[in-house]
Every structure is written in structure tokens, then in C-alpha cells.
PDB file of C-alpha atoms and ligand atoms in Angstrom:
ATOM      1  CA  UNK A  27      -0.379  28.883  12.274  1.00  0.00           C
ATOM      2  CA  UNK A  28       2.295  28.313   9.613  1.00  0.00           C
ATOM      3  CA  UNK A  29       1.705  25.955   6.727  1.00  0.00           C
ATOM      4  CA  UNK A  30       2.084  22.226   7.428  1.00  0.00           C
ATOM      5  CA  UNK A  31       5.229  20.271   6.627  1.00  0.00           C
ATOM      6  CA  UNK A  32       4.720  18.605   3.234  1.00  0.00           C
ATOM      7  CA  UNK A  33       5.620  14.905   3.569  1.00  0.00           C
ATOM      8  CA  UNK A  34       7.699  13.876   0.562  1.00  0.00           C
ATOM      9  CA  UNK A  35       6.737  10.243  -0.067  1.00  0.00           C
ATOM     10  CA  UNK A  36       8.541  10.244  -3.392  1.00  0.00           C
ATOM     11  CA  UNK A  37      11.889  10.999  -1.756  1.00  0.00           C
ATOM     12  CA  UNK A  38      11.280   8.513   1.079  1.00  0.00           C
ATOM     13  CA  UNK A  39      10.338   5.787  -1.417  1.00  0.00           C
ATOM     14  CA  UNK A  40      13.467   6.487  -3.463  1.00  0.00           C
ATOM     15  CA  UNK A  41      15.592   6.059  -0.329  1.00  0.00           C
ATOM     16  CA  UNK A  42      13.823   2.806   0.536  1.00  0.00           C
ATOM     17  CA  UNK A  43      14.326   1.442  -2.984  1.00  0.00           C
ATOM     18  CA  UNK A  44      18.020   2.364  -2.725  1.00  0.00           C
ATOM     19  CA  UNK A  45      18.329   0.361   0.496  1.00  0.00           C
ATOM     20  CA  UNK A  46      16.520  -2.629  -1.037  1.00  0.00           C
ATOM     21  CA  UNK A  47      18.843  -2.481  -4.068  1.00  0.00           C
ATOM     22  CA  UNK A  48      21.922  -2.648  -1.857  1.00  0.00           C
ATOM     23  CA  UNK A  49      20.395  -5.493   0.199  1.00  0.00           C
ATOM     24  CA  UNK A  50      19.641  -7.455  -2.973  1.00  0.00           C
ATOM     25  CA  UNK A  51      23.249  -6.994  -4.123  1.00  0.00           C
ATOM     26  CA  UNK A  52      24.492  -8.373  -0.789  1.00  0.00           C
ATOM     27  CA  UNK A  53      22.049 -11.300  -0.922  1.00  0.00           C
ATOM     28  CA  UNK A  54      23.333 -12.244  -4.367  1.00  0.00           C
ATOM     29  CA  UNK A  55      26.963 -11.989  -3.236  1.00  0.00           C
ATOM     30  CA  UNK A  56      26.496 -13.936  -0.008  1.00  0.00           C
ATOM     31  CA  UNK A  57      24.029 -16.615  -1.112  1.00  0.00           C
ATOM     32  CA  UNK A  58      23.704 -16.462  -4.925  1.00  0.00           C
ATOM     33  CA  UNK A  59      19.969 -15.896  -4.541  1.00  0.00           C
ATOM     34  CA  UNK A  60      17.964 -13.447  -6.684  1.00  0.00           C
ATOM     35  CA  UNK A  61      14.498 -12.527  -5.365  1.00  0.00           C
ATOM     36  CA  UNK A  62      11.675 -12.873  -7.904  1.00  0.00           C
ATOM     37  CA  UNK A  63       8.302 -11.109  -7.960  1.00  0.00           C
ATOM     38  CA  UNK A  64       5.381 -12.365 -10.071  1.00  0.00           C
ATOM     39  CA  UNK A  65       2.555  -9.946 -10.874  1.00  0.00           C
ATOM     40  CA  UNK A  66      -0.715 -11.130 -12.402  1.00  0.00           C
ATOM     41  CA  UNK A  67      -3.048  -8.722 -14.199  1.00  0.00           C
ATOM     42  CA  UNK A  68      -6.401  -9.571 -15.750  1.00  0.00           C
ATOM     43  CA  UNK A  69      -7.757  -7.221 -18.370  1.00  0.00           C
ATOM     44  CA  UNK A  70      -6.664  -3.808 -19.581  1.00  0.00           C
ATOM     45  CA  UNK A  71      -7.769  -1.275 -16.967  1.00  0.00           C
ATOM     46  CA  UNK A  72      -5.470   1.686 -17.774  1.00  0.00           C
ATOM     47  CA  UNK A  73      -4.622   2.578 -14.139  1.00  0.00           C
ATOM     48  CA  UNK A  74      -3.846  -1.067 -13.286  1.00  0.00           C
ATOM     49  CA  UNK A  75      -1.680  -1.372 -16.408  1.00  0.00           C
ATOM     50  CA  UNK A  76       0.372   1.651 -15.313  1.00  0.00           C
ATOM     51  CA  UNK A  77       0.824   0.215 -11.787  1.00  0.00           C
ATOM     52  CA  UNK A  78       1.842  -3.187 -13.132  1.00  0.00           C
ATOM     53  CA  UNK A  79       4.319  -1.675 -15.598  1.00  0.00           C
ATOM     54  CA  UNK A  80       5.863   0.464 -12.841  1.00  0.00           C
ATOM     55  CA  UNK A  81       6.127  -2.555 -10.562  1.00  0.00           C
ATOM     56  CA  UNK A  82       7.975  -4.497 -13.275  1.00  0.00           C
ATOM     57  CA  UNK A  83      10.406  -1.650 -14.030  1.00  0.00           C
ATOM     58  CA  UNK A  84      11.201  -0.929 -10.364  1.00  0.00           C
ATOM     59  CA  UNK A  85      11.613  -4.644  -9.540  1.00  0.00           C
ATOM     60  CA  UNK A  86      14.300  -4.962 -12.218  1.00  0.00           C
ATOM     61  CA  UNK A  87      15.932  -1.658 -11.148  1.00  0.00           C
ATOM     62  CA  UNK A  88      16.349  -3.152  -7.665  1.00  0.00           C
ATOM     63  CA  UNK A  89      18.184  -6.149  -9.119  1.00  0.00           C
ATOM     64  CA  UNK A  90      15.296  -8.600  -8.686  1.00  0.00           C
ATOM     65  CA  UNK A  91      13.602 -10.777 -11.287  1.00  0.00           C
ATOM     66  CA  UNK A  92      10.187  -9.645 -12.511  1.00  0.00           C
ATOM     67  CA  UNK A  93       7.596 -11.994 -13.990  1.00  0.00           C
ATOM     68  CA  UNK A  94       4.491 -10.297 -15.383  1.00  0.00           C
ATOM     69  CA  UNK A  95       1.480 -12.398 -16.394  1.00  0.00           C
ATOM     70  CA  UNK A  96      -1.067 -10.429 -18.405  1.00  0.00           C
ATOM     71  CA  UNK A  97      -4.228 -12.431 -18.871  1.00  0.00           C
ATOM     72  CA  UNK A  98      -7.422 -11.824 -20.776  1.00  0.00           C
ATOM     73  CA  UNK A  99     -10.283 -10.258 -18.778  1.00  0.00           C
ATOM     74  CA  UNK A 100     -12.352 -13.384 -19.621  1.00  0.00           C
ATOM     75  CA  UNK A 101      -9.850 -15.755 -17.958  1.00  0.00           C
ATOM     76  CA  UNK A 102     -11.731 -18.306 -15.851  1.00  0.00           C
ATOM     77  CA  UNK A 103     -11.325 -18.646 -12.104  1.00  0.00           C
ATOM     78  CA  UNK A 104     -10.038 -22.195 -12.663  1.00  0.00           C
ATOM     79  CA  UNK A 105      -7.290 -20.988 -15.011  1.00  0.00           C
ATOM     80  CA  UNK A 106      -6.304 -18.165 -12.653  1.00  0.00           C
ATOM     81  CA  UNK A 107      -6.130 -20.587  -9.709  1.00  0.00           C
ATOM     82  CA  UNK A 108      -3.988 -22.925 -11.827  1.00  0.00           C
ATOM     83  CA  UNK A 109      -1.552 -20.067 -12.530  1.00  0.00           C
ATOM     84  CA  UNK A 110      -1.389 -19.221  -8.813  1.00  0.00           C
ATOM     85  CA  UNK A 111      -0.584 -22.874  -8.020  1.00  0.00           C
ATOM     86  CA  UNK A 112       2.145 -22.849 -10.660  1.00  0.00           C
ATOM     87  CA  UNK A 113       3.683 -19.706  -9.155  1.00  0.00           C
ATOM     88  CA  UNK A 114       3.409 -21.191  -5.643  1.00  0.00           C
ATOM     89  CA  UNK A 115       5.501 -24.144  -6.837  1.00  0.00           C
ATOM     90  CA  UNK A 116       8.039 -22.052  -8.779  1.00  0.00           C
ATOM     91  CA  UNK A 117      11.303 -21.746  -6.808  1.00  0.00           C
ATOM     92  CA  UNK A 118      12.321 -18.619  -8.752  1.00  0.00           C
ATOM     93  CA  UNK A 119       9.212 -16.782  -7.486  1.00  0.00           C
ATOM     94  CA  UNK A 120       9.292 -15.458  -3.900  1.00  0.00           C
ATOM     95  CA  UNK A 121       6.463 -12.939  -4.125  1.00  0.00           C
ATOM     96  CA  UNK A 122       3.072 -13.231  -5.854  1.00  0.00           C
ATOM     97  CA  UNK A 123       0.738 -10.286  -6.405  1.00  0.00           C
ATOM     98  CA  UNK A 124      -2.608 -10.589  -8.162  1.00  0.00           C
ATOM     99  CA  UNK A 125      -3.691  -7.071  -9.134  1.00  0.00           C
ATOM    100  CA  UNK A 126      -7.093  -6.120  -7.682  1.00  0.00           C
ATOM    101  CA  UNK A 127      -9.905  -5.582  -8.354  1.00  0.00           C
ATOM    102  CA  UNK A 128     -10.637  -8.809 -10.232  1.00  0.00           C
ATOM    103  CA  UNK A 129     -13.566  -9.096 -12.660  1.00  0.00           C
ATOM    104  CA  UNK A 130     -16.885 -10.058 -11.054  1.00  0.00           C
ATOM    105  CA  UNK A 131     -16.917 -13.657 -12.362  1.00  0.00           C
ATOM    106  CA  UNK A 132     -13.929 -14.421 -10.123  1.00  0.00           C
ATOM    107  CA  UNK A 133     -14.095 -14.955  -6.354  1.00  0.00           C
ATOM    108  CA  UNK A 134     -11.397 -12.564  -5.135  1.00  0.00           C
ATOM    109  CA  UNK A 135     -11.059 -14.119  -1.673  1.00  0.00           C
ATOM    110  CA  UNK A 136     -10.642 -17.592  -3.164  1.00  0.00           C
ATOM    111  CA  UNK A 137      -7.780 -16.409  -5.373  1.00  0.00           C
ATOM    112  CA  UNK A 138      -6.046 -14.449  -2.591  1.00  0.00           C
ATOM    113  CA  UNK A 139      -6.288 -17.419  -0.224  1.00  0.00           C
ATOM    114  CA  UNK A 140      -4.853 -19.752  -2.870  1.00  0.00           C
ATOM    115  CA  UNK A 141      -1.547 -17.830  -2.767  1.00  0.00           C
ATOM    116  CA  UNK A 142       1.142 -19.462  -0.606  1.00  0.00           C
ATOM    117  CA  UNK A 143       1.039 -17.245   2.552  1.00  0.00           C
ATOM    118  CA  UNK A 144       4.848 -17.131   2.518  1.00  0.00           C
ATOM    119  CA  UNK A 145       4.753 -15.582  -0.976  1.00  0.00           C
ATOM    120  CA  UNK A 146       1.797 -13.292  -0.223  1.00  0.00           C
ATOM    121  CA  UNK A 147       3.650  -9.980  -0.567  1.00  0.00           C
ATOM    122  CA  UNK A 148       0.324  -8.104  -0.508  1.00  0.00           C
ATOM    123  CA  UNK A 149      -0.415  -9.520   2.952  1.00  0.00           C
ATOM    124  CA  UNK A 150      -4.067 -10.093   2.002  1.00  0.00           C
ATOM    125  CA  UNK A 151      -4.229 -13.860   2.747  1.00  0.00           C
ATOM    126  CA  UNK A 152      -6.358 -14.622   5.826  1.00  0.00           C
ATOM    127  CA  UNK A 153      -3.341 -16.236   7.458  1.00  0.00           C
ATOM    128  CA  UNK A 154      -1.370 -13.010   7.151  1.00  0.00           C
ATOM    129  CA  UNK A 155      -4.248 -10.765   8.256  1.00  0.00           C
ATOM    130  CA  UNK A 156      -4.774 -13.148  11.203  1.00  0.00           C
ATOM    131  CA  UNK A 157      -1.090 -13.013  12.084  1.00  0.00           C
ATOM    132  CA  UNK A 158      -1.139  -9.206  11.896  1.00  0.00           C
ATOM    133  CA  UNK A 159      -4.260  -9.048  14.082  1.00  0.00           C
ATOM    134  CA  UNK A 160      -2.688 -11.287  16.726  1.00  0.00           C
ATOM    135  CA  UNK A 161       0.702  -9.554  16.763  1.00  0.00           C
ATOM    136  CA  UNK A 162       2.584 -12.365  15.005  1.00  0.00           C
ATOM    137  CA  UNK A 163       5.214 -11.894  12.323  1.00  0.00           C
ATOM    138  CA  UNK A 164       3.193 -11.380   9.125  1.00  0.00           C
ATOM    139  CA  UNK A 165       3.471 -10.249   5.540  1.00  0.00           C
ATOM    140  CA  UNK A 166       1.936  -6.769   5.903  1.00  0.00           C
ATOM    141  CA  UNK A 167      -0.061  -4.933   3.190  1.00  0.00           C
ATOM    142  CA  UNK A 168       2.185  -2.479   1.351  1.00  0.00           C
ATOM    143  CA  UNK A 169       0.241   0.801   1.418  1.00  0.00           C
ATOM    144  CA  UNK A 170      -0.543   0.598   5.166  1.00  0.00           C
ATOM    145  CA  UNK A 171       3.062  -0.271   5.913  1.00  0.00           C
ATOM    146  CA  UNK A 172       4.191   2.725   3.831  1.00  0.00           C
ATOM    147  CA  UNK A 173       1.819   4.990   5.795  1.00  0.00           C
ATOM    148  CA  UNK A 174       3.360   3.907   9.107  1.00  0.00           C
ATOM    149  CA  UNK A 175       6.876   4.549   7.773  1.00  0.00           C
ATOM    150  CA  UNK A 176       5.930   8.104   6.769  1.00  0.00           C
ATOM    151  CA  UNK A 177       4.212   8.753  10.118  1.00  0.00           C
ATOM    152  CA  UNK A 178       7.230   7.514  12.092  1.00  0.00           C
ATOM    153  CA  UNK A 179       9.547   9.603   9.927  1.00  0.00           C
ATOM    154  CA  UNK A 180       7.511  12.666  10.966  1.00  0.00           C
ATOM    155  CA  UNK A 181       6.623  11.913  14.568  1.00  0.00           C
ATOM    156  CA  UNK A 182       9.403   9.570  15.666  1.00  0.00           C
ATOM    157  CA  UNK A 183       9.213   5.825  16.343  1.00  0.00           C
ATOM    158  CA  UNK A 184       7.104   6.040  19.502  1.00  0.00           C
ATOM    159  CA  UNK A 185       3.453   6.539  18.542  1.00  0.00           C
ATOM    160  CA  UNK A 186       2.056   5.159  21.797  1.00  0.00           C
ATOM    161  CA  UNK A 187      -0.954   6.952  23.214  1.00  0.00           C
ATOM    162  CA  UNK A 188      -1.600   8.995  20.102  1.00  0.00           C
ATOM    163  CA  UNK A 189      -5.178   9.225  18.874  1.00  0.00           C
ATOM    164  CA  UNK A 190      -5.404   7.834  15.356  1.00  0.00           C
ATOM    165  CA  UNK A 191      -8.510   8.069  13.191  1.00  0.00           C
ATOM    166  CA  UNK A 192      -8.729   5.992  10.022  1.00  0.00           C
ATOM    167  CA  UNK A 193     -11.434   7.064   7.574  1.00  0.00           C
ATOM    168  CA  UNK A 194     -12.261   3.980   5.479  1.00  0.00           C
ATOM    169  CA  UNK A 195     -12.493   0.271   6.290  1.00  0.00           C
ATOM    170  CA  UNK A 196     -11.226  -1.519   3.188  1.00  0.00           C
ATOM    171  CA  UNK A 197      -9.277  -4.763   3.465  1.00  0.00           C
ATOM    172  CA  UNK A 198      -6.476  -3.197   1.393  1.00  0.00           C
ATOM    173  CA  UNK A 199      -5.865  -0.070   3.515  1.00  0.00           C
ATOM    174  CA  UNK A 200      -8.355   0.873   6.263  1.00  0.00           C
ATOM    175  CA  UNK A 201      -8.431  -2.312   8.347  1.00  0.00           C
ATOM    176  CA  UNK A 202      -4.731  -3.204   8.109  1.00  0.00           C
ATOM    177  CA  UNK A 203      -3.516   0.356   8.776  1.00  0.00           C
ATOM    178  CA  UNK A 204      -5.791   0.497  11.854  1.00  0.00           C
ATOM    179  CA  UNK A 205      -4.268  -2.797  13.008  1.00  0.00           C
ATOM    180  CA  UNK A 206      -0.726  -1.485  12.511  1.00  0.00           C
ATOM    181  CA  UNK A 207      -1.542   1.685  14.476  1.00  0.00           C
ATOM    182  CA  UNK A 208      -3.025  -0.437  17.255  1.00  0.00           C
ATOM    183  CA  UNK A 209       0.167  -2.519  17.312  1.00  0.00           C
ATOM    184  CA  UNK A 210       2.003   0.813  17.764  1.00  0.00           C
ATOM    185  CA  UNK A 211      -0.153   1.456  20.878  1.00  0.00           C
ATOM    186  CA  UNK A 212      -2.240   4.221  19.313  1.00  0.00           C
ATOM    187  CA  UNK A 213      -5.862   4.709  20.370  1.00  0.00           C
ATOM    188  CA  UNK A 214      -7.545   3.852  17.092  1.00  0.00           C
ATOM    189  CA  UNK A 215     -10.943   4.804  15.683  1.00  0.00           C
ATOM    190  CA  UNK A 216     -12.130   3.417  12.343  1.00  0.00           C
ATOM    191  CA  UNK A 217     -14.658   5.783  10.754  1.00  0.00           C
ATOM    192  CA  UNK A 218     -16.706   4.978   7.661  1.00  0.00           C
ATOM    193  CA  UNK A 219     -19.782   5.931   5.652  1.00  0.00           C
ATOM    194  CA  UNK A 220     -22.141   5.186   8.570  1.00  0.00           C
ATOM    195  CA  UNK A 221     -20.150   7.140  11.158  1.00  0.00           C
ATOM    196  CA  UNK A 222     -22.464   9.663  12.839  1.00  0.00           C
ATOM    197  CA  UNK A 223     -20.192  12.680  13.285  1.00  0.00           C
ATOM    198  CA  UNK A 224     -17.289  12.251  10.889  1.00  0.00           C
ATOM    199  CA  UNK A 225     -15.929  15.823  11.278  1.00  0.00           C
ATOM    200  CA  UNK A 226     -16.041  15.458  15.069  1.00  0.00           C
ATOM    201  CA  UNK A 227     -14.219  12.104  14.981  1.00  0.00           C
ATOM    202  CA  UNK A 228     -11.547  13.525  12.682  1.00  0.00           C
ATOM    203  CA  UNK A 229     -11.025  16.547  14.942  1.00  0.00           C
ATOM    204  CA  UNK A 230      -9.826  14.173  17.704  1.00  0.00           C
ATOM    205  CA  UNK A 231      -7.036  12.767  15.565  1.00  0.00           C
ATOM    206  CA  UNK A 232      -3.349  13.336  16.245  1.00  0.00           C
ATOM    207  CA  UNK A 233      -2.887  11.046  13.252  1.00  0.00           C
ATOM    208  CA  UNK A 234      -5.556  11.154  10.541  1.00  0.00           C
ATOM    209  CA  UNK A 235      -5.547   8.617   7.716  1.00  0.00           C
ATOM    210  CA  UNK A 236      -7.994   9.163   4.861  1.00  0.00           C
ATOM    211  CA  UNK A 237      -8.605   6.093   2.685  1.00  0.00           C
ATOM    212  CA  UNK A 238     -12.159   6.260   1.376  1.00  0.00           C
ATOM    213  CA  UNK A 239     -11.849   7.231  -2.278  1.00  0.00           C
ATOM    214  CA  UNK A 240     -14.046  10.331  -2.024  1.00  0.00           C
ATOM    215  CA  UNK A 241     -12.349  13.371  -3.583  1.00  0.00           C
ATOM    216  CA  UNK A 242     -11.469  16.066  -1.003  1.00  0.00           C
ATOM    217  CA  UNK A 243     -13.956  14.710   1.556  1.00  0.00           C
ATOM    218  CA  UNK A 244     -11.880  15.774   4.572  1.00  0.00           C
ATOM    219  CA  UNK A 245     -12.098  19.545   5.078  1.00  0.00           C
ATOM    220  CA  UNK A 246      -9.665  21.924   6.733  1.00  0.00           C
ATOM    221  CA  UNK A 247     -12.057  22.470   9.683  1.00  0.00           C
ATOM    222  CA  UNK A 248     -11.994  18.712  10.383  1.00  0.00           C
ATOM    223  CA  UNK A 249      -8.285  18.729  11.187  1.00  0.00           C
ATOM    224  CA  UNK A 250      -6.885  19.035  14.714  1.00  0.00           C
ATOM    225  CA  UNK A 251      -4.210  21.761  14.743  1.00  0.00           C
ATOM    226  CA  UNK A 252      -0.783  20.168  14.365  1.00  0.00           C
ATOM    227  CA  UNK A 253      -2.107  16.746  13.301  1.00  0.00           C
ATOM    228  CA  UNK A 254      -0.207  14.405  10.979  1.00  0.00           C
ATOM    229  CA  UNK A 255      -2.474  13.849   7.955  1.00  0.00           C
ATOM    230  CA  UNK A 256      -1.918  10.881   5.637  1.00  0.00           C
ATOM    231  CA  UNK A 257      -3.976  10.976   2.443  1.00  0.00           C
ATOM    232  CA  UNK A 258      -4.248   7.593   0.724  1.00  0.00           C
ATOM    233  CA  UNK A 259      -6.890   8.688  -1.786  1.00  0.00           C
ATOM    234  CA  UNK A 260      -6.125   8.938  -5.486  1.00  0.00           C
ATOM    235  CA  UNK A 261      -9.110  10.440  -7.307  1.00  0.00           C
ATOM    236  CA  UNK A 262      -9.220  11.891 -10.792  1.00  0.00           C
ATOM    237  CA  UNK A 263     -11.497  14.929 -11.068  1.00  0.00           C
ATOM    238  CA  UNK A 264     -12.389  17.345 -13.829  1.00  0.00           C
ATOM    239  CA  UNK A 265     -10.073  20.372 -14.025  1.00  0.00           C
ATOM    240  CA  UNK A 266     -11.739  22.818 -16.416  1.00  0.00           C
ATOM    241  CA  UNK A 267      -9.309  25.530 -15.217  1.00  0.00           C
ATOM    242  CA  UNK A 268      -6.593  23.557 -17.066  1.00  0.00           C
ATOM    243  CA  UNK A 269      -8.604  23.514 -20.281  1.00  0.00           C
ATOM    244  CA  UNK A 270     -11.579  21.712 -21.697  1.00  0.00           C
ATOM    245  CA  UNK A 271     -11.713  18.001 -20.878  1.00  0.00           C
ATOM    246  CA  UNK A 272      -8.632  18.197 -18.602  1.00  0.00           C
ATOM    247  CA  UNK A 273      -8.435  16.288 -15.320  1.00  0.00           C
ATOM    248  CA  UNK A 274      -6.200  16.249 -12.245  1.00  0.00           C
ATOM    249  CA  UNK A 275      -5.472  13.943  -9.327  1.00  0.00           C
ATOM    250  CA  UNK A 276      -6.656  14.835  -5.839  1.00  0.00           C
ATOM    251  CA  UNK A 277      -6.705  12.947  -2.563  1.00  0.00           C
ATOM    252  CA  UNK A 278      -9.467  12.337  -0.018  1.00  0.00           C
ATOM    253  CA  UNK A 279      -8.344  15.490   1.823  1.00  0.00           C
ATOM    254  CA  UNK A 280      -8.827  19.105   0.755  1.00  0.00           C
ATOM    255  CA  UNK A 281      -5.052  19.650   0.741  1.00  0.00           C
ATOM    256  CA  UNK A 282      -4.853  23.452   0.574  1.00  0.00           C
ATOM    257  CA  UNK A 283      -7.276  23.962   3.470  1.00  0.00           C
ATOM    258  CA  UNK A 284      -5.876  21.098   5.564  1.00  0.00           C
ATOM    259  CA  UNK A 285      -2.299  22.330   5.120  1.00  0.00           C
ATOM    260  CA  UNK A 286      -3.269  25.555   6.931  1.00  0.00           C
ATOM    261  CA  UNK A 287      -4.120  23.549  10.072  1.00  0.00           C
ATOM    262  CA  UNK A 288      -2.138  20.294  10.054  1.00  0.00           C
ATOM    263  CA  UNK A 289       1.393  19.853  11.376  1.00  0.00           C
ATOM    264  CA  UNK A 290       2.348  17.635   8.451  1.00  0.00           C
ATOM    265  CA  UNK A 291       0.479  16.271   5.431  1.00  0.00           C
ATOM    266  CA  UNK A 292       1.071  14.044   2.414  1.00  0.00           C
ATOM    267  CA  UNK A 293       0.352  15.562  -1.010  1.00  0.00           C
ATOM    268  CA  UNK A 294      -1.458  13.751  -3.836  1.00  0.00           C
ATOM    269  CA  UNK A 295       0.356  12.847  -5.998  1.00  0.00           C
ATOM    270  CA  UNK A 296       3.779  12.362  -4.422  1.00  0.00           C
ATOM    271  CA  UNK A 297       2.778  11.255  -0.920  1.00  0.00           C
ATOM    272  CA  UNK A 298       1.636   7.737  -0.088  1.00  0.00           C
ATOM    273  CA  UNK A 299       1.415   6.556  -3.727  1.00  0.00           C
ATOM    274  CA  UNK A 300       5.138   6.082  -4.403  1.00  0.00           C
ATOM    275  CA  UNK A 301       5.551   4.208  -1.115  1.00  0.00           C
ATOM    276  CA  UNK A 302       3.413   1.226  -2.164  1.00  0.00           C
ATOM    277  CA  UNK A 303       5.778  -0.225  -4.761  1.00  0.00           C
ATOM    278  CA  UNK A 304       8.871   0.530  -2.645  1.00  0.00           C
ATOM    279  CA  UNK A 305       7.360  -1.419   0.272  1.00  0.00           C
ATOM    280  CA  UNK A 306       6.329  -4.214  -2.118  1.00  0.00           C
ATOM    281  CA  UNK A 307       9.973  -4.589  -3.161  1.00  0.00           C
ATOM    282  CA  UNK A 308      11.091  -4.651   0.487  1.00  0.00           C
ATOM    283  CA  UNK A 309       8.431  -7.305   1.208  1.00  0.00           C
ATOM    284  CA  UNK A 310       9.587  -9.424  -1.733  1.00  0.00           C
ATOM    285  CA  UNK A 311      13.149  -9.328  -0.387  1.00  0.00           C
ATOM    286  CA  UNK A 312      11.864 -10.289   3.078  1.00  0.00           C
ATOM    287  CA  UNK A 313       9.786 -13.173   1.664  1.00  0.00           C
ATOM    288  CA  UNK A 314      12.762 -14.429  -0.341  1.00  0.00           C
ATOM    289  CA  UNK A 315      15.090 -14.399   2.677  1.00  0.00           C
ATOM    290  CA  UNK A 316      12.507 -16.164   4.805  1.00  0.00           C
ATOM    291  CA  UNK A 317      11.875 -18.864   2.192  1.00  0.00           C
ATOM    292  CA  UNK A 318      15.628 -19.499   1.950  1.00  0.00           C
ATOM    293  CA  UNK A 319      16.156 -19.360   5.726  1.00  0.00           C
ATOM    294  CA  UNK A 320      18.694 -16.512   5.581  1.00  0.00           C
ATOM    295  CA  UNK A 321      18.762 -13.145   7.355  1.00  0.00           C
ATOM    296  CA  UNK A 322      17.730 -10.031   5.434  1.00  0.00           C
ATOM    297  CA  UNK A 323      21.098  -8.305   4.711  1.00  0.00           C
ATOM    298  CA  UNK A 324      21.834  -4.948   6.346  1.00  0.00           C
ATOM    299  CA  UNK A 325      21.196  -2.012   4.027  1.00  0.00           C
TER     300      UNK A 325
HETATM  301  N1  GUN B  20      -5.138  -2.636  -6.227  1.00  0.00           N
HETATM  302  C1  GUN B  20      -5.018  -1.445  -5.581  1.00  0.00           C
HETATM  303  N2  GUN B  20      -4.096  -1.523  -4.611  1.00  0.00           N
HETATM  304  C2  GUN B  20      -3.624  -2.779  -4.640  1.00  0.00           C
HETATM  305  C3  GUN B  20      -2.624  -3.472  -3.863  1.00  0.00           C
HETATM  306  O1  GUN B  20      -2.002  -2.915  -2.945  1.00  0.00           O
HETATM  307  N3  GUN B  20      -2.437  -4.767  -4.206  1.00  0.00           N
HETATM  308  C4  GUN B  20      -3.122  -5.385  -5.195  1.00  0.00           C
HETATM  309  N4  GUN B  20      -2.861  -6.672  -5.439  1.00  0.00           N
HETATM  310  N5  GUN B  20      -4.033  -4.781  -5.931  1.00  0.00           N
HETATM  311  C5  GUN B  20      -4.277  -3.481  -5.647  1.00  0.00           C
END
């Protein structure tokens, strides 16, 4: 079998950001409204700092306002909740994102559920996860939404009847992406660390989503020939072949082996990763339009 189609998430994300930019321009012209996204980061985790910086840069590039709140790692839950309330009440802010994970002295669920559901661009509030689970219009988590866009770009809009296996059951990716696939009429299996025959489950998948955070867990022999493989993992591993102390990024899938079997597959980096911020910007635009009671402009 020939090598799988490499799914270019970077190019797709660039196209999506271009469409959001033109929609924001039209929104400003028609209604004199500028969407605003507030991002809150506690502490100085290097990976989170990079994400937050990229979010700020890309928000401004799209013509939206960006408000970044960098707080000390020791910030109390009370102070964080007070900031969330302030952002909820701020008319210039249409999207609020609190970067996860939060330090252990803070109750993550309490903070997420303090965000106004209409400004919850992460889609993590119980109201939004409940709406998603019951097929109502919801703010949808960004990475899962980006996965569905890439899958539909490969397989077409009609996913009904396809067997989808999601490896991982996190609130950020596994559960919501399974819900989205179910809403697309896929037959969905959620596999996890206690699953009895993980290779066997994966081999059933027309669509395989790996989101467990275990480097190269999914092997080539686990892939159904022709499957669409979406790798959400971002894992840094030692790369002594590049020199002493060097590292490289790999996904949850053994890419080289899987690409010999799959029909299409996302690389790491350059697959799902770039989609997350692009979808976040689209969600911020959507939240802004909904708050102001206006239609989202055509791209
Ligand atoms: N940390 C890792 N992914 C995410 C995400 O999608 N949203 C937030 N808020 N934090 C994250």
C-alpha cells in the first residue's frame, strides 16, 4: 500500500485564520464591534507561556483585541475567581480562557464553572459540555473541533456509520471529540488505560483519534488499512541521534509505521496543534456575535 496522505493542519489553520480575519473586518465595518479575547495564565510553565504568547499574537493578527493576564503561581483561588468575575462583566471581553492545568491549590472545576458560559471559548463549562452532549448549540472545545474539521476535509462532510475509536478520555479532548463524532453519527468507542485489547479496538477504527499523552503508543500494526489517523499527542522525547541532550516532539502514534498503513494521518508537529488556536479565534468571533445578537459575517 502507498504511503498515507499527510494531513497538513498548519495550512488548514492558516486558511481558517484568514477567514476569521475577513469576518472580523466585516463585523467591524457593519457593526463597529471588535471581538476581544482574555487569556489568563498562572505561573511560568514554559510550554504554557509559548501557547499564551502565540494566542496573543494570532488574536491581534486577526484584528481582535487580546488581553493577557499573567499571574503569579501563588495566586489564590479567591483572587483568580475575582478576576474571572471582572472579565465576565467586561463588555470588551467576549472570550475568556484560563490556561490549564492550574496549580493544585486551585479547584479547576470551580474556576471553569465561574466563567460566563457565553464567554467560555474553551467549551469546558458544564453548561457547554451538557449542551454538546444533548445536541444543543454549544461552545465546543477547540482541539476536538479542529480534529473534526481535519477529518471532514479528508473524508467529506458525511461521517455517518463510520467506526471511530478515541484513545484517551480527558475532558479537554477525549470526551468532547467522542461526543462530536457521535453527533456526526459515527459508531464511537472510547478506549483508555483500562481497555482490555487496545490494539484490537484500534484495528476496528475507520477514524482513529489518539489523545493519551503516551509517546508513540499506537503502532503501525494497530491501524486498519486506509484509516484516517488523528494524532493529538505532543510529547517531547530524547533524541540522542540529534546530539547529546537534544529532544524532539512526537505524537501518540508511531508516525512512520502508521503512515505505511493509514489512508491519511496528521504529523506531529504540524497536524492538530496549529488548529487549536485557529479554532479558538473562530470561537471568540462566534461568542462575540452571539453576545451582540448579530449574525457571524460570511467569510
Ligand atoms: N491546556 C492544554 N490545552 C488547553 C486548552 O485547550 N485550553 C486551556 N484552557 N488550557 C489548555
